[in-house]
Amino acid sequence: QVQVVESGGGLVQPGESLTLSCAASGSIFSLNVMGWYRQAPGKTRELVATITDSGRTNYADSMQDRFTISRDNAKNTVYLQMNSLKPEDTAVYYCNADARLLPGGPVFRYWGQGTQVTASS
């Protein structure tokens, strides 16, 4: 089993920045894509950004200018730098990791518990 744990969420004022971290642990043979999604009140879960094990990134268009995803493969950790936060960024942010537990085995997607980000004055 793989555990995925987010940290760094909290309350900030509009215009400020926040960095989220997400670490994957457990009996992991390899990690593939890692990513961030978010779910605002009354809305469905939406893509924020993803990053491959080689560093290729993909962003939702609305996140491109203000958010940056990165990862540290040695630490099995993915980060999300969020700048110029707006009230509409308020949501629960979820991290996911695609992982193999065995060589040549299937890839499963594991999800963290989510962390609340609130941008409000």
JSON list of C-alpha atoms in Angstrom, two decimals:
[
{"chain": "A", "resi": 1, "resn": "GLN", "atom": "CA", "xyz": [0.00, 0.00, 0.00]},
{"chain": "A", "resi": 2, "resn": "VAL", "atom": "CA", "xyz": [1.09, 3.56, -0.76]},
{"chain": "A", "resi": 3, "resn": "GLN", "atom": "CA", "xyz": [0.45, 6.53, 1.48]},
{"chain": "A", "resi": 4, "resn": "VAL", "atom": "CA", "xyz": [0.13, 10.03, 0.03]},
{"chain": "A", "resi": 5, "resn": "VAL", "atom": "CA", "xyz": [0.17, 12.95, 2.47]},
{"chain": "A", "resi": 6, "resn": "GLU", "atom": "CA", "xyz": [-0.30, 16.65, 1.67]},
{"chain": "A", "resi": 7, "resn": "SER", "atom": "CA", "xyz": [0.84, 19.54, 3.82]},
{"chain": "A", "resi": 8, "resn": "GLY", "atom": "CA", "xyz": [1.06, 23.33, 3.66]},
{"chain": "A", "resi": 9, "resn": "GLY", "atom": "CA", "xyz": [-2.56, 24.37, 3.30]},
{"chain": "A", "resi": 10, "resn": "GLY", "atom": "CA", "xyz": [-4.07, 27.16, 5.32]},
{"chain": "A", "resi": 11, "resn": "LEU", "atom": "CA", "xyz": [-5.63, 30.61, 5.37]},
{"chain": "A", "resi": 12, "resn": "VAL", "atom": "CA", "xyz": [-4.04, 33.45, 3.39]},
{"chain": "A", "resi": 13, "resn": "GLN", "atom": "CA", "xyz": [-5.10, 36.89, 2.19]},
{"chain": "A", "resi": 14, "resn": "PRO", "atom": "CA", "xyz": [-5.81, 37.49, -1.51]},
{"chain": "A", "resi": 15, "resn": "GLY", "atom": "CA", "xyz": [-2.61, 38.34, -3.37]},
{"chain": "A", "resi": 16, "resn": "GLU", "atom": "CA", "xyz": [-0.40, 36.26, -1.10]},
{"chain": "A", "resi": 17, "resn": "SER", "atom": "CA", "xyz": [1.41, 33.03, -1.92]},
{"chain": "A", "resi": 18, "resn": "LEU", "atom": "CA", "xyz": [1.34, 29.50, -0.56]},
{"chain": "A", "resi": 19, "resn": "THR", "atom": "CA", "xyz": [3.32, 26.34, -1.26]},
{"chain": "A", "resi": 20, "resn": "LEU", "atom": "CA", "xyz": [1.85, 22.86, -0.88]},
{"chain": "A", "resi": 21, "resn": "SER", "atom": "CA", "xyz": [3.89, 19.69, -0.46]},
{"chain": "A", "resi": 22, "resn": "CYS", "atom": "CA", "xyz": [2.92, 16.07, -1.02]},
{"chain": "A", "resi": 23, "resn": "ALA", "atom": "CA", "xyz": [5.03, 13.04, -0.10]},
{"chain": "A", "resi": 24, "resn": "ALA", "atom": "CA", "xyz": [4.42, 9.48, -1.24]},
{"chain": "A", "resi": 25, "resn": "SER", "atom": "CA", "xyz": [5.65, 6.62, 0.92]},
{"chain": "A", "resi": 26, "resn": "GLY", "atom": "CA", "xyz": [5.34, 2.86, 1.28]},
{"chain": "A", "resi": 27, "resn": "SER", "atom": "CA", "xyz": [6.52, -0.12, -0.70]},
{"chain": "A", "resi": 28, "resn": "ILE", "atom": "CA", "xyz": [6.98, 1.76, -3.97]},
{"chain": "A", "resi": 29, "resn": "PHE", "atom": "CA", "xyz": [8.90, 0.29, -6.87]},
{"chain": "A", "resi": 30, "resn": "SER", "atom": "CA", "xyz": [8.49, 3.34, -9.06]},
{"chain": "A", "resi": 31, "resn": "LEU", "atom": "CA", "xyz": [6.55, 6.60, -9.20]},
{"chain": "A", "resi": 32, "resn": "ASN", "atom": "CA", "xyz": [5.20, 7.86, -12.48]},
{"chain": "A", "resi": 33, "resn": "VAL", "atom": "CA", "xyz": [2.97, 10.91, -12.85]},
{"chain": "A", "resi": 34, "resn": "MET", "atom": "CA", "xyz": [2.17, 12.97, -9.76]},
{"chain": "A", "resi": 35, "resn": "GLY", "atom": "CA", "xyz": [-0.38, 15.73, -9.74]},
{"chain": "A", "resi": 36, "resn": "TRP", "atom": "CA", "xyz": [-2.64, 18.20, -8.00]},
{"chain": "A", "resi": 37, "resn": "TYR", "atom": "CA", "xyz": [-6.41, 18.55, -8.25]},
{"chain": "A", "resi": 38, "resn": "ARG", "atom": "CA", "xyz": [-8.80, 20.79, -6.38]},
{"chain": "A", "resi": 39, "resn": "GLN", "atom": "CA", "xyz": [-12.46, 20.86, -5.48]},
{"chain": "A", "resi": 40, "resn": "ALA", "atom": "CA", "xyz": [-14.24, 24.08, -4.56]},
{"chain": "A", "resi": 41, "resn": "PRO", "atom": "CA", "xyz": [-17.58, 24.18, -2.72]},
{"chain": "A", "resi": 42, "resn": "GLY", "atom": "CA", "xyz": [-20.40, 23.17, -5.04]},
{"chain": "A", "resi": 43, "resn": "LYS", "atom": "CA", "xyz": [-18.05, 22.19, -7.86]},
{"chain": "A", "resi": 44, "resn": "THR", "atom": "CA", "xyz": [-16.56, 18.98, -9.21]},
{"chain": "A", "resi": 45, "resn": "ARG", "atom": "CA", "xyz": [-12.91, 18.09, -8.80]},
{"chain": "A", "resi": 46, "resn": "GLU", "atom": "CA", "xyz": [-10.72, 19.73, -11.43]},
{"chain": "A", "resi": 47, "resn": "LEU", "atom": "CA", "xyz": [-7.16, 19.38, -12.65]},
{"chain": "A", "resi": 48, "resn": "VAL", "atom": "CA", "xyz": [-4.59, 21.87, -11.42]},
{"chain": "A", "resi": 49, "resn": "ALA", "atom": "CA", "xyz": [-1.31, 20.44, -12.75]},
{"chain": "A", "resi": 50, "resn": "THR", "atom": "CA", "xyz": [0.61, 17.21, -13.31]},
{"chain": "A", "resi": 51, "resn": "ILE", "atom": "CA", "xyz": [4.28, 16.33, -13.63]},
{"chain": "A", "resi": 52, "resn": "THR", "atom": "CA", "xyz": [5.97, 13.19, -14.96]},
{"chain": "A", "resi": 53, "resn": "ASP", "atom": "CA", "xyz": [8.96, 11.43, -13.42]},
{"chain": "A", "resi": 54, "resn": "SER", "atom": "CA", "xyz": [11.15, 13.12, -16.04]},
{"chain": "A", "resi": 55, "resn": "GLY", "atom": "CA", "xyz": [9.85, 16.59, -15.21]},
{"chain": "A", "resi": 56, "resn": "ARG", "atom": "CA", "xyz": [7.32, 17.21, -17.99]},
{"chain": "A", "resi": 57, "resn": "THR", "atom": "CA", "xyz": [4.52, 19.44, -16.73]},
{"chain": "A", "resi": 58, "resn": "ASN", "atom": "CA", "xyz": [0.91, 19.97, -17.69]},
{"chain": "A", "resi": 59, "resn": "TYR", "atom": "CA", "xyz": [-1.33, 22.75, -16.37]},
{"chain": "A", "resi": 60, "resn": "ALA", "atom": "CA", "xyz": [-4.95, 23.63, -16.61]},
{"chain": "A", "resi": 61, "resn": "ASP", "atom": "CA", "xyz": [-5.12, 26.84, -18.65]},
{"chain": "A", "resi": 62, "resn": "SER", "atom": "CA", "xyz": [-6.45, 28.89, -15.76]},
{"chain": "A", "resi": 63, "resn": "MET", "atom": "CA", "xyz": [-3.50, 27.86, -13.54]},
{"chain": "A", "resi": 64, "resn": "GLN", "atom": "CA", "xyz": [-0.65, 28.41, -16.01]},
{"chain": "A", "resi": 65, "resn": "ASP", "atom": "CA", "xyz": [0.31, 31.96, -15.05]},
{"chain": "A", "resi": 66, "resn": "ARG", "atom": "CA", "xyz": [0.18, 31.75, -11.27]},
{"chain": "A", "resi": 67, "resn": "PHE", "atom": "CA", "xyz": [0.85, 28.13, -10.24]},
{"chain": "A", "resi": 68, "resn": "THR", "atom": "CA", "xyz": [4.04, 26.08, -10.58]},
{"chain": "A", "resi": 69, "resn": "ILE", "atom": "CA", "xyz": [4.37, 22.33, -10.07]},
{"chain": "A", "resi": 70, "resn": "SER", "atom": "CA", "xyz": [7.71, 20.66, -9.32]},
{"chain": "A", "resi": 71, "resn": "ARG", "atom": "CA", "xyz": [9.01, 17.42, -7.81]},
{"chain": "A", "resi": 72, "resn": "ASP", "atom": "CA", "xyz": [11.96, 15.93, -5.98]},
{"chain": "A", "resi": 73, "resn": "ASN", "atom": "CA", "xyz": [12.32, 12.32, -7.09]},
{"chain": "A", "resi": 74, "resn": "ALA", "atom": "CA", "xyz": [14.79, 11.50, -4.33]},
{"chain": "A", "resi": 75, "resn": "LYS", "atom": "CA", "xyz": [12.15, 12.43, -1.75]},
{"chain": "A", "resi": 76, "resn": "ASN", "atom": "CA", "xyz": [9.10, 11.12, -3.65]},
{"chain": "A", "resi": 77, "resn": "THR", "atom": "CA", "xyz": [7.64, 14.57, -3.17]},
{"chain": "A", "resi": 78, "resn": "VAL", "atom": "CA", "xyz": [5.67, 16.92, -5.40]},
{"chain": "A", "resi": 79, "resn": "TYR", "atom": "CA", "xyz": [5.15, 20.64, -4.74]},
{"chain": "A", "resi": 80, "resn": "LEU", "atom": "CA", "xyz": [2.67, 23.27, -5.83]},
{"chain": "A", "resi": 81, "resn": "GLN", "atom": "CA", "xyz": [3.72, 26.91, -5.63]},
{"chain": "A", "resi": 82, "resn": "MET", "atom": "CA", "xyz": [0.66, 29.15, -5.74]},
{"chain": "A", "resi": 83, "resn": "ASN", "atom": "CA", "xyz": [1.13, 32.88, -6.29]},
{"chain": "A", "resi": 84, "resn": "SER", "atom": "CA", "xyz": [-1.31, 35.80, -6.29]},
{"chain": "A", "resi": 85, "resn": "LEU", "atom": "CA", "xyz": [-4.05, 33.75, -4.70]},
{"chain": "A", "resi": 86, "resn": "LYS", "atom": "CA", "xyz": [-7.64, 34.79, -5.35]},
{"chain": "A", "resi": 87, "resn": "PRO", "atom": "CA", "xyz": [-10.81, 34.04, -3.40]},
{"chain": "A", "resi": 88, "resn": "GLU", "atom": "CA", "xyz": [-11.90, 31.72, -6.21]},
{"chain": "A", "resi": 89, "resn": "ASP", "atom": "CA", "xyz": [-8.81, 29.57, -5.53]},
{"chain": "A", "resi": 90, "resn": "THR", "atom": "CA", "xyz": [-10.40, 28.54, -2.25]},
{"chain": "A", "resi": 91, "resn": "ALA", "atom": "CA", "xyz": [-10.79, 24.75, -2.38]},
{"chain": "A", "resi": 92, "resn": "VAL", "atom": "CA", "xyz": [-9.63, 21.44, -1.01]},
{"chain": "A", "resi": 93, "resn": "TYR", "atom": "CA", "xyz": [-6.44, 20.54, -2.85]},
{"chain": "A", "resi": 94, "resn": "TYR", "atom": "CA", "xyz": [-5.71, 16.86, -3.47]},
{"chain": "A", "resi": 95, "resn": "CYS", "atom": "CA", "xyz": [-2.44, 15.22, -4.43]},
{"chain": "A", "resi": 96, "resn": "ASN", "atom": "CA", "xyz": [-2.20, 11.99, -6.41]},
{"chain": "A", "resi": 97, "resn": "ALA", "atom": "CA", "xyz": [0.61, 9.64, -7.33]},
{"chain": "A", "resi": 98, "resn": "ASP", "atom": "CA", "xyz": [0.71, 6.89, -9.95]},
{"chain": "A", "resi": 99, "resn": "ALA", "atom": "CA", "xyz": [2.85, 4.09, -8.58]},
{"chain": "A", "resi": 100, "resn": "ARG", "atom": "CA", "xyz": [4.02, 0.54, -9.26]},
{"chain": "A", "resi": 101, "resn": "LEU", "atom": "CA", "xyz": [4.48, -1.72, -6.26]},
{"chain": "A", "resi": 102, "resn": "LEU", "atom": "CA", "xyz": [6.25, -4.45, -8.26]},
{"chain": "A", "resi": 103, "resn": "PRO", "atom": "CA", "xyz": [8.49, -4.41, -11.33]},
{"chain": "A", "resi": 104, "resn": "GLY", "atom": "CA", "xyz": [6.29, -4.91, -14.35]},
{"chain": "A", "resi": 105, "resn": "GLY", "atom": "CA", "xyz": [3.23, -4.74, -12.17]},
{"chain": "A", "resi": 106, "resn": "PRO", "atom": "CA", "xyz": [0.14, -2.59, -12.64]},
{"chain": "A", "resi": 107, "resn": "VAL", "atom": "CA", "xyz": [0.11, 1.14, -12.01]},
{"chain": "A", "resi": 108, "resn": "PHE", "atom": "CA", "xyz": [-2.41, 2.38, -9.46]},
{"chain": "A", "resi": 109, "resn": "ARG", "atom": "CA", "xyz": [-3.40, 5.93, -8.66]},
{"chain": "A", "resi": 110, "resn": "TYR", "atom": "CA", "xyz": [-3.20, 6.85, -5.00]},
{"chain": "A", "resi": 111, "resn": "TRP", "atom": "CA", "xyz": [-4.83, 9.93, -3.50]},
{"chain": "A", "resi": 112, "resn": "GLY", "atom": "CA", "xyz": [-4.04, 12.03, -0.48]},
{"chain": "A", "resi": 113, "resn": "GLN", "atom": "CA", "xyz": [-6.63, 13.13, 2.04]},
{"chain": "A", "resi": 114, "resn": "GLY", "atom": "CA", "xyz": [-6.70, 16.71, 0.78]},
{"chain": "A", "resi": 115, "resn": "THR", "atom": "CA", "xyz": [-5.65, 19.99, 2.36]},
{"chain": "A", "resi": 116, "resn": "GLN", "atom": "CA", "xyz": [-7.79, 23.12, 2.67]},
{"chain": "A", "resi": 117, "resn": "VAL", "atom": "CA", "xyz": [-6.62, 26.34, 1.01]},
{"chain": "A", "resi": 118, "resn": "THR", "atom": "CA", "xyz": [-8.59, 29.48, 1.79]},
{"chain": "A", "resi": 119, "resn": "ALA", "atom": "CA", "xyz": [-7.85, 32.88, 0.24]},
{"chain": "A", "resi": 120, "resn": "SER", "atom": "CA", "xyz": [-9.97, 35.42, 2.06]},
{"chain": "A", "resi": 121, "resn": "SER", "atom": "CA", "xyz": [-9.61, 38.80, 3.70]}
]
